PDB file of C-alpha atoms in Angstrom:
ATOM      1  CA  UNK A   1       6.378 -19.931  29.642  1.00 43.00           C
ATOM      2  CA  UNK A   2       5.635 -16.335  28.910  1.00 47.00           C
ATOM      3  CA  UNK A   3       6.215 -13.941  25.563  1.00 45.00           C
ATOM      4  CA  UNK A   4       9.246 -12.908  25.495  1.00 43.00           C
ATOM      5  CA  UNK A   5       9.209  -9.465  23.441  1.00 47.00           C
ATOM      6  CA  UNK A   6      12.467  -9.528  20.842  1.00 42.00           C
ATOM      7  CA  UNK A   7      14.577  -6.288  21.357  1.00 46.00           C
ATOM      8  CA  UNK A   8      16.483  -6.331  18.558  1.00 42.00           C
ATOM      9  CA  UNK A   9      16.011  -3.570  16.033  1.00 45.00           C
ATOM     10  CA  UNK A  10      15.149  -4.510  12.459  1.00 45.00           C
ATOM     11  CA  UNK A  11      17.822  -3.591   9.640  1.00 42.00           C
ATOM     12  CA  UNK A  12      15.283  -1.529   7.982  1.00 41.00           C
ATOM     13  CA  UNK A  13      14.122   0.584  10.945  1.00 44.00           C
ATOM     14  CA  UNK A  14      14.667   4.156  10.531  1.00 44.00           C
ATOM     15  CA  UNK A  15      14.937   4.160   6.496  1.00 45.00           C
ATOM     16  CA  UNK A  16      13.066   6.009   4.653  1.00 51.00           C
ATOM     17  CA  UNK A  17      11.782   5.122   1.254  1.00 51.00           C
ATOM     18  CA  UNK A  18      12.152   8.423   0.076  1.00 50.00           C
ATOM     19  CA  UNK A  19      16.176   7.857   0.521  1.00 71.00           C
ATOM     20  CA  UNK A  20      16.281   5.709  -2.994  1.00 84.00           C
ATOM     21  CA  UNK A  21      15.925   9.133  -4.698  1.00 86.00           C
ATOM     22  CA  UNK A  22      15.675  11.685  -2.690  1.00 85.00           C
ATOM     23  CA  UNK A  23      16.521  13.954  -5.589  1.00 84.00           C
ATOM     24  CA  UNK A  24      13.308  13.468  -7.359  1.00 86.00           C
ATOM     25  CA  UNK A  25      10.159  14.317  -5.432  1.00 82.00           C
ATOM     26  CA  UNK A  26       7.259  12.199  -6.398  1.00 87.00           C
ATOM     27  CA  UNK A  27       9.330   9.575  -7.795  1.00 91.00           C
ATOM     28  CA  UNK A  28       8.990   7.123  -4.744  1.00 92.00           C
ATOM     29  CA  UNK A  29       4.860   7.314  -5.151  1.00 91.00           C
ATOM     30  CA  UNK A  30       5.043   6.466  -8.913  1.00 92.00           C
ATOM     31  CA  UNK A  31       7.493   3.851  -7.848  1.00 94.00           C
ATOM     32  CA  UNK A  32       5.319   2.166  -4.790  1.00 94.00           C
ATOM     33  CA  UNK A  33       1.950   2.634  -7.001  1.00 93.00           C
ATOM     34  CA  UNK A  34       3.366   0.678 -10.140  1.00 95.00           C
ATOM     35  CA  UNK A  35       4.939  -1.746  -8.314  1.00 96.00           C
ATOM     36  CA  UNK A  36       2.060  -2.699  -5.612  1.00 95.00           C
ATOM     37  CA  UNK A  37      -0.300  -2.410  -8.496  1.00 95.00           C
ATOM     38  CA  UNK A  38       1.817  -5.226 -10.857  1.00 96.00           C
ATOM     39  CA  UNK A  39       2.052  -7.346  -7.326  1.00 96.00           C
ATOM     40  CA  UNK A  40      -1.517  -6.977  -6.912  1.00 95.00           C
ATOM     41  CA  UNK A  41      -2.363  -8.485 -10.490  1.00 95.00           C
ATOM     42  CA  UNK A  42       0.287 -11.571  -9.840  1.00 94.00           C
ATOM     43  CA  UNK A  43       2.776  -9.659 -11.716  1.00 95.00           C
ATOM     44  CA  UNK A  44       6.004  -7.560 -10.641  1.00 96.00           C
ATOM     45  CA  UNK A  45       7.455  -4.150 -11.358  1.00 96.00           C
ATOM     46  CA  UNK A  46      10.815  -3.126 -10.782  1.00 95.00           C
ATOM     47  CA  UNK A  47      11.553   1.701 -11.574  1.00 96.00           C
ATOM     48  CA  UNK A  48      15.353   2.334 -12.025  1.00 94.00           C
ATOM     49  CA  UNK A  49      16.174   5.766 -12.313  1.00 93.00           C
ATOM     50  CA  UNK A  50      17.431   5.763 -16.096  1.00 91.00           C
ATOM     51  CA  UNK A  51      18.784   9.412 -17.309  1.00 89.00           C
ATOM     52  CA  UNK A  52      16.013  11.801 -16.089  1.00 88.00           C
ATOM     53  CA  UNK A  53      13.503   9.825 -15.602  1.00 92.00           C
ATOM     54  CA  UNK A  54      11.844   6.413 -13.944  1.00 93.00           C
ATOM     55  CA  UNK A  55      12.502   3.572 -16.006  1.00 95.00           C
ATOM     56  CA  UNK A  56       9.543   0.716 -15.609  1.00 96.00           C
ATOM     57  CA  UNK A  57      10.021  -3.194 -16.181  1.00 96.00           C
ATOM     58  CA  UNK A  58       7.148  -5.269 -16.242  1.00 96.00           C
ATOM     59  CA  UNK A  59       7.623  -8.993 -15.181  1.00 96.00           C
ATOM     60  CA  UNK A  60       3.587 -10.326 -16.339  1.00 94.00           C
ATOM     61  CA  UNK A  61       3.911 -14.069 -16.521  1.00 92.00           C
ATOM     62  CA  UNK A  62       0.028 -15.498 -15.882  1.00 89.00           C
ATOM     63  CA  UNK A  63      -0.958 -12.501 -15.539  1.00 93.00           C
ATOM     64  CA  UNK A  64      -4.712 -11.242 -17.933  1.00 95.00           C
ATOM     65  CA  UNK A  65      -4.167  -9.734 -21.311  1.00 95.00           C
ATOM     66  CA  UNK A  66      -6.330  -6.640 -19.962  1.00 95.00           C
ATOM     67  CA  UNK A  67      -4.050  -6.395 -16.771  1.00 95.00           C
ATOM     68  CA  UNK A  68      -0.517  -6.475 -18.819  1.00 94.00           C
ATOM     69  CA  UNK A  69      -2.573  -3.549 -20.916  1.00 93.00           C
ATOM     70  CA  UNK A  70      -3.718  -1.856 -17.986  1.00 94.00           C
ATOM     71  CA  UNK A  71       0.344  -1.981 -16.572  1.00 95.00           C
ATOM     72  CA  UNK A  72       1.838  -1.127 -19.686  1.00 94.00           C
ATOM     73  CA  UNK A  73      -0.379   1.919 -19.746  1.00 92.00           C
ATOM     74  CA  UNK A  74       0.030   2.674 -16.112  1.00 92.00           C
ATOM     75  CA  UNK A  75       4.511   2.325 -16.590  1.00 94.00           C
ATOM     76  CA  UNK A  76       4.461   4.618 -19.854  1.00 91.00           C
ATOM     77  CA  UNK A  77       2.568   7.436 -17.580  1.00 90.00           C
ATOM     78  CA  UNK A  78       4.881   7.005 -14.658  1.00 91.00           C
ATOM     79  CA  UNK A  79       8.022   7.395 -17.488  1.00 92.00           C
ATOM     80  CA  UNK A  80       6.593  10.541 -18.918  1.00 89.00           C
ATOM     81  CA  UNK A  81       5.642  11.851 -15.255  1.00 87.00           C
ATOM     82  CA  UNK A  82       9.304  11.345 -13.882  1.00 89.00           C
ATOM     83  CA  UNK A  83      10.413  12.860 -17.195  1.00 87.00           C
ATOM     84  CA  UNK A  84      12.351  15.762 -16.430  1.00 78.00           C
ATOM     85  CA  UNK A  85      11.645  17.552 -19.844  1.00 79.00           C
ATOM     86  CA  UNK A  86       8.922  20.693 -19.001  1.00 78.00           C
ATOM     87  CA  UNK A  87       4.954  19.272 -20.565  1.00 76.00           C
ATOM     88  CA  UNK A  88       3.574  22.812 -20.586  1.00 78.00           C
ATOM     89  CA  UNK A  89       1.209  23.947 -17.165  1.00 78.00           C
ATOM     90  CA  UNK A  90      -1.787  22.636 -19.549  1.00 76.00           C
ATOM     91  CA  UNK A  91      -0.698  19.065 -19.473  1.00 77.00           C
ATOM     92  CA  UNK A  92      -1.871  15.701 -17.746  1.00 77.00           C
ATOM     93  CA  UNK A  93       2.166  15.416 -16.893  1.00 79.00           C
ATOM     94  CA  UNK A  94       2.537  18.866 -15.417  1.00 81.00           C
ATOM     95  CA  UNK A  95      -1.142  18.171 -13.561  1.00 81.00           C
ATOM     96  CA  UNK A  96       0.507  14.915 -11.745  1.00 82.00           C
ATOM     97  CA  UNK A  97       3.609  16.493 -10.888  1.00 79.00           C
ATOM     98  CA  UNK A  98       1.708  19.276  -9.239  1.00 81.00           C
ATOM     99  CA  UNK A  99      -0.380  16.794  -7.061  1.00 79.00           C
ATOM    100  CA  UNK A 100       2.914  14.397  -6.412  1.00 76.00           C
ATOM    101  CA  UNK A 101       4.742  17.799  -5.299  1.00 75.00           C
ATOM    102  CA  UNK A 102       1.970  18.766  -2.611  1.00 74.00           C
ATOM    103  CA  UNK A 103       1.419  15.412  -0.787  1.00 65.00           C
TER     104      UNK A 103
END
């Protein structure tokens, strides 16, 4: 009996994960980093667009005191990044946005 090769199309084919909001460039690479990052310690991450910015909750059951700091650290700078309000050109937001805004 030979492979047989499904044809069927997934559900997901053709989506882009920039559709969740495509409104706010950068916001789906702050999203995917924070959340691949809390996988990758055992923990989760789930960014909700709250007001103007991504909103960040941290799920870090079993996970290391210096990861849940490391996460916490990592979810405030992805708020204040997808903060709308203007930083100033001189600031570590303003330098992120720049470098989100020209991948």
């Amino acid at each position: 009996m030979g492979d047989k090769i499904c044809k069927t199309k997934g559900k997901t084919e053709g989506v882009k994960l920039t559709d969740r909001w495509p409104d706010r460039p950068g916001w789906e690479v702050l999203a995917n980093t924070i959340e691949t990052l809390a996988k990758a310690c055992g923990g989760s991450a789930q960014c909700h667009k709250k007001y103007e910015y991504l909103s960040v909750s941290l799920e870090t059951n079993g996970v290391s005191e210096a990861q849940v700091g490391a996460l916490r650290t990592l979810a405030e700078l992805v708020e204040q990044v997808s903060d709308a309000e203007d930083h100033g050109a001189q600031s570590t937001v303003h330098w992120v946005r720049r470098v989100l805004a020209t991948q």
